[in-house]
Amino acid sequence: MPQPRDRDLLAKAAQLYFIEQRSQQEIADLLGATRSNVSRMLKAARELGIVEIRITHPVSRDVQLEDLLRRRFNLADSRVLAFGPSSGDPGGVLDQVGLLAAGWLSETLGDEQVLALSWGSTLHATVRSFTPDRPHDVEVVQLVGGLSAVSSNLTGQELVRDLAARLGARYRYLHAPAILESRSALAALLGEPSIAAALDAARHADIAMVGIGARGFGSSAAIIEALRLSRDEREAFESSGVVGDVCGRYYDLSGSEVRTAVRDRILAVGLDDLRAIPTVVGVAAGREKALGILGALRGRIVDVLVCDERAARTVLDYDRKE
């Protein structure tokens, strides 16, 4: 049995990790230990009852809609937030969809995996809700470059760092902007070895979690505005049949990427790269995201869908009408 002083040390390590969200390396530096020792200390703290893990399910799921989505679109899994007290509050719905996505990740993520993230408000809600019950030996990477067109705490770099800290994991930045002024600027960045390596790491992820955007809404609209397209380029984009985007890659209702000037100025993995990742989880909230979700499902861009009941019903309604 550990001595009282040892138990105090275990409690201190647990406090730093589970409450203060410090990384294992930070804790090791503070306590004068190694990262592997910190991992063993956290395990011992759980085994001795110093840390108690309680799993609650604060959100209600619509299992019937989940089954309909899985069967209709041949999904590996789906999670649908049922209507509840917060259904009239967009912020409340977003937070609860984030909880559902975080729950899926907690159940699924294993050690020695690479986890890739895109960006956006739904992923921000997911990361904010994620409270793992143990450290994970994983690497967290970016799928898309930095986005100055949206709030800084929603960008890929911030989410990657935050999630890695919660997991006690390693992380890799993609040190490049997502939006470029020209095709030649994009080509020049793609030729940089560090950027090519970061994108290659993302392409070889085991799990990718992505936000699903819808044309004309939120960050999807912000990216188009930030690109400052010419009148002809904007008209070509608007007439392309675009319904949504994932990682800044815009697609039509069949899930095929639209071939416009936008495609040549975004630094991110491609849709085919995403399709090659074993498990891609799409997270979205709101009825307005329905066409974007439907295109992602029809195009086999995502394998798992996490959304709210209104979005799910609207997706199925659109699909029946089409």
PDB file of C-alpha atoms in Angstrom:
ATOM      1  CA  MET A   1       0.000   0.000   0.000  1.00  0.00           C
ATOM      2  CA  PRO A   2       1.456   3.425  -0.929  1.00  0.00           C
ATOM      3  CA  GLN A   3       2.555   5.629   1.929  1.00  0.00           C
ATOM      4  CA  PRO A   4       0.448   8.759   2.706  1.00  0.00           C
ATOM      5  CA  ARG A   5       2.965  10.993   1.000  1.00  0.00           C
ATOM      6  CA  ASP A   6       2.772   8.802  -2.097  1.00  0.00           C
ATOM      7  CA  ARG A   7      -1.009   9.070  -2.089  1.00  0.00           C
ATOM      8  CA  ASP A   8      -0.682  12.848  -1.825  1.00  0.00           C
ATOM      9  CA  LEU A   9       1.538  12.789  -4.912  1.00  0.00           C
ATOM     10  CA  LEU A  10      -0.962  10.641  -6.796  1.00  0.00           C
ATOM     11  CA  ALA A  11      -3.747  13.057  -5.842  1.00  0.00           C
ATOM     12  CA  LYS A  12      -1.640  16.009  -6.997  1.00  0.00           C
ATOM     13  CA  ALA A  13      -0.981  14.361 -10.375  1.00  0.00           C
ATOM     14  CA  ALA A  14      -4.676  13.521 -10.746  1.00  0.00           C
ATOM     15  CA  GLN A  15      -5.681  17.098  -9.870  1.00  0.00           C
ATOM     16  CA  LEU A  16      -3.330  18.509 -12.484  1.00  0.00           C
ATOM     17  CA  TYR A  17      -4.497  16.081 -15.166  1.00  0.00           C
ATOM     18  CA  PHE A  18      -8.243  15.666 -14.656  1.00  0.00           C
ATOM     19  CA  ILE A  19      -9.158  19.064 -13.174  1.00  0.00           C
ATOM     20  CA  GLU A  20      -6.566  21.487 -14.515  1.00  0.00           C
ATOM     21  CA  GLN A  21      -6.309  19.721 -17.903  1.00  0.00           C
ATOM     22  CA  ARG A  22      -2.500  19.711 -17.875  1.00  0.00           C
ATOM     23  CA  SER A  23      -0.703  17.392 -20.286  1.00  0.00           C
ATOM     24  CA  GLN A  24       1.311  14.461 -18.952  1.00  0.00           C
ATOM     25  CA  GLN A  25       4.529  16.147 -20.000  1.00  0.00           C
ATOM     26  CA  GLU A  26       3.596  19.323 -18.143  1.00  0.00           C
ATOM     27  CA  ILE A  27       2.824  17.281 -15.034  1.00  0.00           C
ATOM     28  CA  ALA A  28       6.117  15.424 -15.353  1.00  0.00           C
ATOM     29  CA  ASP A  29       8.001  18.719 -15.489  1.00  0.00           C
ATOM     30  CA  LEU A  30       6.143  20.080 -12.465  1.00  0.00           C
ATOM     31  CA  LEU A  31       6.665  16.949 -10.360  1.00  0.00           C
ATOM     32  CA  GLY A  32      10.180  16.142 -11.490  1.00  0.00           C
ATOM     33  CA  ALA A  33       9.065  12.837 -13.005  1.00  0.00           C
ATOM     34  CA  THR A  34       9.004  11.238 -16.444  1.00  0.00           C
ATOM     35  CA  ARG A  35       5.975  11.121 -18.716  1.00  0.00           C
ATOM     36  CA  SER A  36       5.731   7.332 -18.344  1.00  0.00           C
ATOM     37  CA  ASN A  37       5.821   7.689 -14.544  1.00  0.00           C
ATOM     38  CA  VAL A  38       2.964  10.182 -14.695  1.00  0.00           C
ATOM     39  CA  SER A  39       0.913   7.727 -16.750  1.00  0.00           C
ATOM     40  CA  ARG A  40       1.500   5.035 -14.094  1.00  0.00           C
ATOM     41  CA  MET A  41       0.607   7.490 -11.324  1.00  0.00           C
ATOM     42  CA  LEU A  42      -2.720   8.321 -12.961  1.00  0.00           C
ATOM     43  CA  LYS A  43      -3.497   4.620 -13.361  1.00  0.00           C
ATOM     44  CA  ALA A  44      -2.634   3.999  -9.697  1.00  0.00           C
ATOM     45  CA  ALA A  45      -4.832   6.928  -8.625  1.00  0.00           C
ATOM     46  CA  ARG A  46      -7.823   5.284 -10.316  1.00  0.00           C
ATOM     47  CA  GLU A  47      -7.048   1.837  -8.916  1.00  0.00           C
ATOM     48  CA  LEU A  48      -6.758   3.180  -5.338  1.00  0.00           C
ATOM     49  CA  GLY A  49      -9.988   5.138  -5.550  1.00  0.00           C
ATOM     50  CA  ILE A  50      -8.292   8.534  -5.415  1.00  0.00           C
ATOM     51  CA  VAL A  51      -9.943   9.213  -8.768  1.00  0.00           C
ATOM     52  CA  GLU A  52     -13.489   7.997  -9.349  1.00  0.00           C
ATOM     53  CA  ILE A  53     -14.916   7.987 -12.870  1.00  0.00           C
ATOM     54  CA  ARG A  54     -18.653   8.490 -13.249  1.00  0.00           C
ATOM     55  CA  ILE A  55     -20.283   8.256 -16.647  1.00  0.00           C
ATOM     56  CA  THR A  56     -23.596   9.997 -17.073  1.00  0.00           C
ATOM     57  CA  HIS A  57     -25.828  10.350 -20.102  1.00  0.00           C
ATOM     58  CA  PRO A  58     -27.205  13.893 -19.933  1.00  0.00           C
ATOM     59  CA  VAL A  59     -28.611  13.793 -23.449  1.00  0.00           C
ATOM     60  CA  SER A  60     -31.431  11.736 -24.896  1.00  0.00           C
ATOM     61  CA  ARG A  61     -31.034   9.868 -28.168  1.00  0.00           C
ATOM     62  CA  ASP A  62     -33.579   9.004 -30.850  1.00  0.00           C
ATOM     63  CA  VAL A  63     -32.642   5.390 -31.553  1.00  0.00           C
ATOM     64  CA  GLN A  64     -35.305   4.988 -34.245  1.00  0.00           C
ATOM     65  CA  LEU A  65     -33.839   7.820 -36.308  1.00  0.00           C
ATOM     66  CA  GLU A  66     -30.348   6.442 -35.695  1.00  0.00           C
ATOM     67  CA  ASP A  67     -31.433   3.089 -37.122  1.00  0.00           C
ATOM     68  CA  LEU A  68     -33.106   4.730 -40.137  1.00  0.00           C
ATOM     69  CA  LEU A  69     -29.948   6.692 -40.954  1.00  0.00           C
ATOM     70  CA  ARG A  70     -27.688   3.666 -40.541  1.00  0.00           C
ATOM     71  CA  ARG A  71     -29.812   1.495 -42.825  1.00  0.00           C
ATOM     72  CA  ARG A  72     -30.555   4.156 -45.451  1.00  0.00           C
ATOM     73  CA  PHE A  73     -26.967   5.341 -45.868  1.00  0.00           C
ATOM     74  CA  ASN A  74     -25.108   2.184 -44.813  1.00  0.00           C
ATOM     75  CA  LEU A  75     -23.410   3.981 -41.932  1.00  0.00           C
ATOM     76  CA  ALA A  76     -21.087   2.312 -39.460  1.00  0.00           C
ATOM     77  CA  ASP A  77     -22.858   4.205 -36.658  1.00  0.00           C
ATOM     78  CA  SER A  78     -25.088   7.197 -35.958  1.00  0.00           C
ATOM     79  CA  ARG A  79     -26.016   9.253 -32.911  1.00  0.00           C
ATOM     80  CA  VAL A  80     -29.088  11.503 -32.983  1.00  0.00           C
ATOM     81  CA  LEU A  81     -29.969  13.998 -30.255  1.00  0.00           C
ATOM     82  CA  ALA A  82     -33.651  13.706 -29.372  1.00  0.00           C
ATOM     83  CA  PHE A  83     -35.757  16.785 -28.695  1.00  0.00           C
ATOM     84  CA  GLY A  84     -35.488  17.967 -25.119  1.00  0.00           C
ATOM     85  CA  PRO A  85     -35.684  21.077 -22.930  1.00  0.00           C
ATOM     86  CA  SER A  86     -32.877  22.736 -24.898  1.00  0.00           C
ATOM     87  CA  SER A  87     -34.352  22.007 -28.325  1.00  0.00           C
ATOM     88  CA  GLY A  88     -35.365  25.634 -28.824  1.00  0.00           C
ATOM     89  CA  ASP A  89     -31.911  26.920 -27.945  1.00  0.00           C
ATOM     90  CA  PRO A  90     -29.397  26.599 -30.812  1.00  0.00           C
ATOM     91  CA  GLY A  91     -26.509  26.870 -28.377  1.00  0.00           C
ATOM     92  CA  GLY A  92     -27.989  24.153 -26.183  1.00  0.00           C
ATOM     93  CA  VAL A  93     -28.502  21.829 -29.157  1.00  0.00           C
ATOM     94  CA  LEU A  94     -24.930  22.428 -30.313  1.00  0.00           C
ATOM     95  CA  ASP A  95     -23.539  21.610 -26.866  1.00  0.00           C
ATOM     96  CA  GLN A  96     -25.589  18.422 -26.600  1.00  0.00           C
ATOM     97  CA  VAL A  97     -24.594  17.242 -30.080  1.00  0.00           C
ATOM     98  CA  GLY A  98     -21.012  17.874 -28.966  1.00  0.00           C
ATOM     99  CA  LEU A  99     -21.653  15.657 -25.923  1.00  0.00           C
ATOM    100  CA  LEU A 100     -22.954  12.879 -28.164  1.00  0.00           C
ATOM    101  CA  ALA A 101     -19.884  13.104 -30.404  1.00  0.00           C
ATOM    102  CA  ALA A 102     -17.556  13.163 -27.394  1.00  0.00           C
ATOM    103  CA  GLY A 103     -19.308  10.087 -26.035  1.00  0.00           C
ATOM    104  CA  TRP A 104     -18.799   8.247 -29.303  1.00  0.00           C
ATOM    105  CA  LEU A 105     -15.114   9.155 -29.274  1.00  0.00           C
ATOM    106  CA  SER A 106     -14.695   8.008 -25.670  1.00  0.00           C
ATOM    107  CA  GLU A 107     -16.171   4.630 -26.562  1.00  0.00           C
ATOM    108  CA  THR A 108     -14.147   4.194 -29.744  1.00  0.00           C
ATOM    109  CA  LEU A 109     -10.699   5.753 -29.431  1.00  0.00           C
ATOM    110  CA  GLY A 110      -7.887   3.306 -28.687  1.00  0.00           C
ATOM    111  CA  ASP A 111      -4.173   3.612 -28.082  1.00  0.00           C
ATOM    112  CA  GLU A 112      -1.566   3.853 -30.849  1.00  0.00           C
ATOM    113  CA  GLN A 113      -4.002   5.582 -33.170  1.00  0.00           C
ATOM    114  CA  VAL A 114      -3.884   8.829 -35.124  1.00  0.00           C
ATOM    115  CA  LEU A 115      -6.908  11.099 -34.652  1.00  0.00           C
ATOM    116  CA  ALA A 116      -7.454  13.907 -37.190  1.00  0.00           C
ATOM    117  CA  LEU A 117      -9.661  16.980 -36.706  1.00  0.00           C
ATOM    118  CA  SER A 118     -11.093  19.612 -38.989  1.00  0.00           C
ATOM    119  CA  TRP A 119     -12.505  22.717 -37.262  1.00  0.00           C
ATOM    120  CA  GLY A 120     -15.685  24.638 -36.487  1.00  0.00           C
ATOM    121  CA  SER A 121     -18.300  25.173 -33.781  1.00  0.00           C
ATOM    122  CA  THR A 122     -19.562  21.576 -33.598  1.00  0.00           C
ATOM    123  CA  LEU A 123     -16.057  20.197 -33.144  1.00  0.00           C
ATOM    124  CA  HIS A 124     -15.356  22.919 -30.596  1.00  0.00           C
ATOM    125  CA  ALA A 125     -18.409  21.700 -28.641  1.00  0.00           C
ATOM    126  CA  THR A 126     -17.163  18.117 -28.996  1.00  0.00           C
ATOM    127  CA  VAL A 127     -13.671  18.849 -27.688  1.00  0.00           C
ATOM    128  CA  ARG A 128     -15.051  21.002 -24.874  1.00  0.00           C
ATOM    129  CA  SER A 129     -17.255  18.087 -23.763  1.00  0.00           C
ATOM    130  CA  PHE A 130     -14.566  15.418 -24.005  1.00  0.00           C
ATOM    131  CA  THR A 131     -13.391  14.124 -20.620  1.00  0.00           C
ATOM    132  CA  PRO A 132     -11.442  10.881 -21.110  1.00  0.00           C
ATOM    133  CA  ASP A 133     -11.198   8.495 -18.177  1.00  0.00           C
ATOM    134  CA  ARG A 134      -7.527   7.737 -18.839  1.00  0.00           C
ATOM    135  CA  PRO A 135      -4.523   9.000 -20.795  1.00  0.00           C
ATOM    136  CA  HIS A 136      -4.308   7.840 -24.412  1.00  0.00           C
ATOM    137  CA  ASP A 137      -1.208   7.021 -26.412  1.00  0.00           C
ATOM    138  CA  VAL A 138      -2.379   8.730 -29.588  1.00  0.00           C
ATOM    139  CA  GLU A 139      -1.377  11.540 -31.928  1.00  0.00           C
ATOM    140  CA  VAL A 140      -3.816  14.329 -32.836  1.00  0.00           C
ATOM    141  CA  VAL A 141      -3.349  16.014 -36.232  1.00  0.00           C
ATOM    142  CA  GLN A 142      -4.993  18.648 -38.458  1.00  0.00           C
ATOM    143  CA  LEU A 143      -6.958  17.976 -41.627  1.00  0.00           C
ATOM    144  CA  VAL A 144      -7.045  21.606 -42.769  1.00  0.00           C
ATOM    145  CA  GLY A 145      -4.829  24.655 -42.394  1.00  0.00           C
ATOM    146  CA  GLY A 146      -5.495  27.568 -40.078  1.00  0.00           C
ATOM    147  CA  LEU A 147      -8.616  29.608 -40.754  1.00  0.00           C
ATOM    148  CA  SER A 148      -8.539  33.309 -40.001  1.00  0.00           C
ATOM    149  CA  ALA A 149     -12.096  33.638 -41.327  1.00  0.00           C
ATOM    150  CA  VAL A 150     -13.559  32.159 -38.145  1.00  0.00           C
ATOM    151  CA  SER A 151     -13.120  32.626 -34.404  1.00  0.00           C
ATOM    152  CA  SER A 152      -9.614  31.625 -33.324  1.00  0.00           C
ATOM    153  CA  ASN A 153     -10.812  29.095 -30.760  1.00  0.00           C
ATOM    154  CA  LEU A 154     -12.616  27.146 -33.504  1.00  0.00           C
ATOM    155  CA  THR A 155      -9.570  26.658 -35.726  1.00  0.00           C
ATOM    156  CA  GLY A 156      -7.822  23.352 -36.252  1.00  0.00           C
ATOM    157  CA  GLN A 157      -4.695  24.301 -34.303  1.00  0.00           C
ATOM    158  CA  GLU A 158      -6.583  25.311 -31.165  1.00  0.00           C
ATOM    159  CA  LEU A 159      -8.803  22.231 -31.234  1.00  0.00           C
ATOM    160  CA  VAL A 160      -5.855  19.881 -31.834  1.00  0.00           C
ATOM    161  CA  ARG A 161      -3.918  21.340 -28.919  1.00  0.00           C
ATOM    162  CA  ASP A 162      -6.923  21.323 -26.569  1.00  0.00           C
ATOM    163  CA  LEU A 163      -7.916  17.742 -27.364  1.00  0.00           C
ATOM    164  CA  ALA A 164      -4.331  16.502 -27.100  1.00  0.00           C
ATOM    165  CA  ALA A 165      -4.038  18.120 -23.650  1.00  0.00           C
ATOM    166  CA  ARG A 166      -7.208  16.385 -22.501  1.00  0.00           C
ATOM    167  CA  LEU A 167      -5.899  13.059 -23.788  1.00  0.00           C
ATOM    168  CA  GLY A 168      -2.349  13.494 -22.546  1.00  0.00           C
ATOM    169  CA  ALA A 169      -1.427  12.856 -26.176  1.00  0.00           C
ATOM    170  CA  ARG A 170       1.012  14.071 -28.793  1.00  0.00           C
ATOM    171  CA  TYR A 171      -0.101  16.523 -31.469  1.00  0.00           C
ATOM    172  CA  ARG A 172       1.132  17.837 -34.794  1.00  0.00           C
ATOM    173  CA  TYR A 173       0.331  21.249 -36.241  1.00  0.00           C
ATOM    174  CA  LEU A 174      -0.221  22.048 -39.886  1.00  0.00           C
ATOM    175  CA  HIS A 175       1.711  25.331 -39.963  1.00  0.00           C
ATOM    176  CA  ALA A 176      -0.040  26.920 -42.938  1.00  0.00           C
ATOM    177  CA  PRO A 177      -3.148  28.965 -43.704  1.00  0.00           C
ATOM    178  CA  ALA A 178      -6.193  27.231 -45.130  1.00  0.00           C
ATOM    179  CA  ILE A 179      -7.072  30.047 -47.535  1.00  0.00           C
ATOM    180  CA  LEU A 180      -4.571  31.111 -50.203  1.00  0.00           C
ATOM    181  CA  GLU A 181      -4.578  34.051 -52.593  1.00  0.00           C
ATOM    182  CA  SER A 182      -3.834  31.985 -55.692  1.00  0.00           C
ATOM    183  CA  ARG A 183      -3.262  28.530 -57.102  1.00  0.00           C
ATOM    184  CA  SER A 184       0.473  29.209 -57.308  1.00  0.00           C
ATOM    185  CA  ALA A 185       0.609  30.144 -53.606  1.00  0.00           C
ATOM    186  CA  LEU A 186      -1.080  26.867 -52.749  1.00  0.00           C
ATOM    187  CA  ALA A 187       1.340  24.910 -54.932  1.00  0.00           C
ATOM    188  CA  ALA A 188       4.313  26.593 -53.272  1.00  0.00           C
ATOM    189  CA  LEU A 189       3.108  25.653 -49.777  1.00  0.00           C
ATOM    190  CA  LEU A 190       2.330  22.087 -50.790  1.00  0.00           C
ATOM    191  CA  GLY A 191       5.941  21.803 -51.917  1.00  0.00           C
ATOM    192  CA  GLU A 192       7.216  22.527 -48.393  1.00  0.00           C
ATOM    193  CA  PRO A 193       8.381  19.265 -46.752  1.00  0.00           C
ATOM    194  CA  SER A 194       6.931  20.078 -43.318  1.00  0.00           C
ATOM    195  CA  ILE A 195       3.504  20.863 -44.754  1.00  0.00           C
ATOM    196  CA  ALA A 196       3.547  17.803 -47.006  1.00  0.00           C
ATOM    197  CA  ALA A 197       4.446  15.643 -43.989  1.00  0.00           C
ATOM    198  CA  ALA A 198       1.637  17.101 -41.863  1.00  0.00           C
ATOM    199  CA  LEU A 199      -0.939  16.474 -44.600  1.00  0.00           C
ATOM    200  CA  ASP A 200       0.406  12.958 -45.114  1.00  0.00           C
ATOM    201  CA  ALA A 201      -0.029  12.249 -41.396  1.00  0.00           C
ATOM    202  CA  ALA A 202      -3.649  13.421 -41.644  1.00  0.00           C
ATOM    203  CA  ARG A 203      -4.291  11.202 -44.670  1.00  0.00           C
ATOM    204  CA  HIS A 204      -3.103   8.182 -42.689  1.00  0.00           C
ATOM    205  CA  ALA A 205      -5.297   8.855 -39.646  1.00  0.00           C
ATOM    206  CA  ASP A 206      -7.297   6.028 -38.119  1.00  0.00           C
ATOM    207  CA  ILE A 207     -10.211   8.289 -37.148  1.00  0.00           C
ATOM    208  CA  ALA A 208     -11.183  11.710 -38.500  1.00  0.00           C
ATOM    209  CA  MET A 209     -13.753  13.993 -36.881  1.00  0.00           C
ATOM    210  CA  VAL A 210     -15.126  16.691 -39.157  1.00  0.00           C
ATOM    211  CA  GLY A 211     -17.713  19.421 -39.044  1.00  0.00           C
ATOM    212  CA  ILE A 212     -20.243  19.451 -41.881  1.00  0.00           C
ATOM    213  CA  GLY A 213     -20.916  22.857 -43.381  1.00  0.00           C
ATOM    214  CA  ALA A 214     -23.890  24.038 -45.414  1.00  0.00           C
ATOM    215  CA  ARG A 215     -23.798  26.511 -48.272  1.00  0.00           C
ATOM    216  CA  GLY A 216     -24.513  30.065 -47.188  1.00  0.00           C
ATOM    217  CA  PHE A 217     -24.367  29.404 -43.443  1.00  0.00           C
ATOM    218  CA  GLY A 218     -21.789  30.087 -40.761  1.00  0.00           C
ATOM    219  CA  SER A 219     -18.175  29.291 -41.451  1.00  0.00           C
ATOM    220  CA  SER A 220     -18.911  27.837 -44.894  1.00  0.00           C
ATOM    221  CA  ALA A 221     -20.102  31.271 -45.977  1.00  0.00           C
ATOM    222  CA  ALA A 222     -17.198  32.950 -44.129  1.00  0.00           C
ATOM    223  CA  ILE A 223     -14.635  30.997 -46.151  1.00  0.00           C
ATOM    224  CA  ILE A 224     -16.188  32.069 -49.448  1.00  0.00           C
ATOM    225  CA  GLU A 225     -16.222  35.698 -48.334  1.00  0.00           C
ATOM    226  CA  ALA A 226     -12.581  35.459 -47.217  1.00  0.00           C
ATOM    227  CA  LEU A 227     -11.529  34.144 -50.633  1.00  0.00           C
ATOM    228  CA  ARG A 228     -12.654  37.419 -52.275  1.00  0.00           C
ATOM    229  CA  LEU A 229     -13.684  35.687 -55.483  1.00  0.00           C
ATOM    230  CA  SER A 230     -14.094  37.666 -58.673  1.00  0.00           C
ATOM    231  CA  ARG A 231     -17.607  38.130 -60.023  1.00  0.00           C
ATOM    232  CA  ASP A 232     -17.118  35.345 -62.588  1.00  0.00           C
ATOM    233  CA  GLU A 233     -15.616  33.014 -59.984  1.00  0.00           C
ATOM    234  CA  ARG A 234     -18.466  33.694 -57.577  1.00  0.00           C
ATOM    235  CA  GLU A 235     -21.085  33.068 -60.256  1.00  0.00           C
ATOM    236  CA  ALA A 236     -19.400  29.813 -61.237  1.00  0.00           C
ATOM    237  CA  PHE A 237     -19.368  28.715 -57.614  1.00  0.00           C
ATOM    238  CA  GLU A 238     -23.005  29.634 -56.992  1.00  0.00           C
ATOM    239  CA  SER A 239     -24.144  27.783 -60.131  1.00  0.00           C
ATOM    240  CA  SER A 240     -22.091  24.643 -59.426  1.00  0.00           C
ATOM    241  CA  GLY A 241     -24.795  22.911 -57.385  1.00  0.00           C
ATOM    242  CA  VAL A 242     -22.793  23.212 -54.143  1.00  0.00           C
ATOM    243  CA  VAL A 243     -24.699  22.217 -50.996  1.00  0.00           C
ATOM    244  CA  GLY A 244     -22.021  21.942 -48.321  1.00  0.00           C
ATOM    245  CA  ASP A 245     -18.410  21.473 -47.366  1.00  0.00           C
ATOM    246  CA  VAL A 246     -16.121  19.346 -45.230  1.00  0.00           C
ATOM    247  CA  CYS A 247     -12.601  20.657 -44.508  1.00  0.00           C
ATOM    248  CA  GLY A 248     -13.250  23.532 -46.898  1.00  0.00           C
ATOM    249  CA  ARG A 249     -13.906  21.067 -49.738  1.00  0.00           C
ATOM    250  CA  TYR A 250     -17.227  22.020 -51.319  1.00  0.00           C
ATOM    251  CA  TYR A 251     -19.443  19.370 -52.874  1.00  0.00           C
ATOM    252  CA  ASP A 252     -22.821  18.920 -54.574  1.00  0.00           C
ATOM    253  CA  LEU A 253     -25.786  16.790 -53.512  1.00  0.00           C
ATOM    254  CA  SER A 254     -24.109  13.627 -54.794  1.00  0.00           C
ATOM    255  CA  GLY A 255     -21.036  14.342 -52.673  1.00  0.00           C
ATOM    256  CA  SER A 256     -18.836  15.128 -55.673  1.00  0.00           C
ATOM    257  CA  GLU A 257     -16.422  18.020 -55.223  1.00  0.00           C
ATOM    258  CA  VAL A 258     -17.383  21.076 -57.262  1.00  0.00           C
ATOM    259  CA  ARG A 259     -14.661  22.116 -59.714  1.00  0.00           C
ATOM    260  CA  THR A 260     -14.365  25.850 -59.188  1.00  0.00           C
ATOM    261  CA  ALA A 261     -11.656  28.343 -58.298  1.00  0.00           C
ATOM    262  CA  VAL A 262     -12.354  27.652 -54.616  1.00  0.00           C
ATOM    263  CA  ARG A 263     -10.879  24.174 -54.953  1.00  0.00           C
ATOM    264  CA  ASP A 264      -7.487  25.565 -55.999  1.00  0.00           C
ATOM    265  CA  ARG A 265      -7.093  27.909 -53.017  1.00  0.00           C
ATOM    266  CA  ILE A 266      -7.807  25.699 -50.003  1.00  0.00           C
ATOM    267  CA  LEU A 267      -5.031  23.886 -48.160  1.00  0.00           C
ATOM    268  CA  ALA A 268      -6.522  20.713 -46.733  1.00  0.00           C
ATOM    269  CA  VAL A 269      -6.833  17.008 -47.368  1.00  0.00           C
ATOM    270  CA  GLY A 270      -9.127  16.130 -50.278  1.00  0.00           C
ATOM    271  CA  LEU A 271     -12.463  14.346 -50.219  1.00  0.00           C
ATOM    272  CA  ASP A 272     -10.889  11.190 -51.618  1.00  0.00           C
ATOM    273  CA  ASP A 273      -8.292  11.391 -48.834  1.00  0.00           C
ATOM    274  CA  LEU A 274     -11.135  11.456 -46.309  1.00  0.00           C
ATOM    275  CA  ARG A 275     -12.870   8.513 -47.944  1.00  0.00           C
ATOM    276  CA  ALA A 276      -9.650   6.505 -47.548  1.00  0.00           C
ATOM    277  CA  ILE A 277      -9.540   7.078 -43.760  1.00  0.00           C
ATOM    278  CA  PRO A 278     -11.071   4.034 -42.009  1.00  0.00           C
ATOM    279  CA  THR A 279     -13.564   6.001 -39.896  1.00  0.00           C
ATOM    280  CA  VAL A 280     -14.750   9.558 -40.598  1.00  0.00           C
ATOM    281  CA  VAL A 281     -17.220  11.029 -38.116  1.00  0.00           C
ATOM    282  CA  GLY A 282     -19.362  13.911 -39.340  1.00  0.00           C
ATOM    283  CA  VAL A 283     -20.779  16.211 -36.634  1.00  0.00           C
ATOM    284  CA  ALA A 284     -23.469  18.813 -37.370  1.00  0.00           C
ATOM    285  CA  ALA A 285     -26.356  20.586 -35.648  1.00  0.00           C
ATOM    286  CA  GLY A 286     -29.361  22.383 -37.101  1.00  0.00           C
ATOM    287  CA  ARG A 287     -31.981  21.888 -39.795  1.00  0.00           C
ATOM    288  CA  GLU A 288     -30.070  24.278 -42.054  1.00  0.00           C
ATOM    289  CA  LYS A 289     -27.231  21.726 -42.273  1.00  0.00           C
ATOM    290  CA  ALA A 290     -29.485  19.075 -43.849  1.00  0.00           C
ATOM    291  CA  LEU A 291     -28.444  19.429 -47.503  1.00  0.00           C
ATOM    292  CA  GLY A 292     -24.778  19.547 -46.528  1.00  0.00           C
ATOM    293  CA  ILE A 293     -25.261  16.395 -44.467  1.00  0.00           C
ATOM    294  CA  LEU A 294     -27.155  14.656 -47.263  1.00  0.00           C
ATOM    295  CA  GLY A 295     -24.388  15.375 -49.780  1.00  0.00           C
ATOM    296  CA  ALA A 296     -21.773  14.058 -47.346  1.00  0.00           C
ATOM    297  CA  LEU A 297     -23.797  10.874 -46.788  1.00  0.00           C
ATOM    298  CA  ARG A 298     -24.511  10.240 -50.453  1.00  0.00           C
ATOM    299  CA  GLY A 299     -20.884  10.866 -51.343  1.00  0.00           C
ATOM    300  CA  ARG A 300     -19.646   8.427 -48.672  1.00  0.00           C
ATOM    301  CA  ILE A 301     -17.538  11.211 -47.181  1.00  0.00           C
ATOM    302  CA  VAL A 302     -18.529  10.228 -43.624  1.00  0.00           C
ATOM    303  CA  ASP A 303     -18.992   6.785 -42.050  1.00  0.00           C
ATOM    304  CA  VAL A 304     -20.541   7.936 -38.769  1.00  0.00           C
ATOM    305  CA  LEU A 305     -23.057  10.768 -38.329  1.00  0.00           C
ATOM    306  CA  VAL A 306     -23.732  12.689 -35.115  1.00  0.00           C
ATOM    307  CA  CYS A 307     -26.520  15.281 -35.361  1.00  0.00           C
ATOM    308  CA  ASP A 308     -29.771  16.466 -33.809  1.00  0.00           C
ATOM    309  CA  GLU A 309     -33.288  15.199 -34.478  1.00  0.00           C
ATOM    310  CA  ARG A 310     -34.345  18.165 -36.615  1.00  0.00           C
ATOM    311  CA  ALA A 311     -31.319  17.760 -38.876  1.00  0.00           C
ATOM    312  CA  ALA A 312     -31.858  13.996 -39.141  1.00  0.00           C
ATOM    313  CA  ARG A 313     -35.556  14.270 -40.036  1.00  0.00           C
ATOM    314  CA  THR A 314     -34.885  16.988 -42.609  1.00  0.00           C
ATOM    315  CA  VAL A 315     -32.106  14.893 -44.200  1.00  0.00           C
ATOM    316  CA  LEU A 316     -34.457  11.924 -44.526  1.00  0.00           C
ATOM    317  CA  ASP A 317     -37.246  14.132 -45.903  1.00  0.00           C
ATOM    318  CA  TYR A 318     -34.940  15.631 -48.542  1.00  0.00           C
ATOM    319  CA  ASP A 319     -33.679  12.190 -49.441  1.00  0.00           C
ATOM    320  CA  ARG A 320     -37.200  10.846 -49.974  1.00  0.00           C
ATOM    321  CA  LYS A 321     -38.136  13.822 -52.150  1.00  0.00           C
ATOM    322  CA  GLU A 322     -35.004  13.421 -54.262  1.00  0.00           C
TER     323      GLU A 322
END
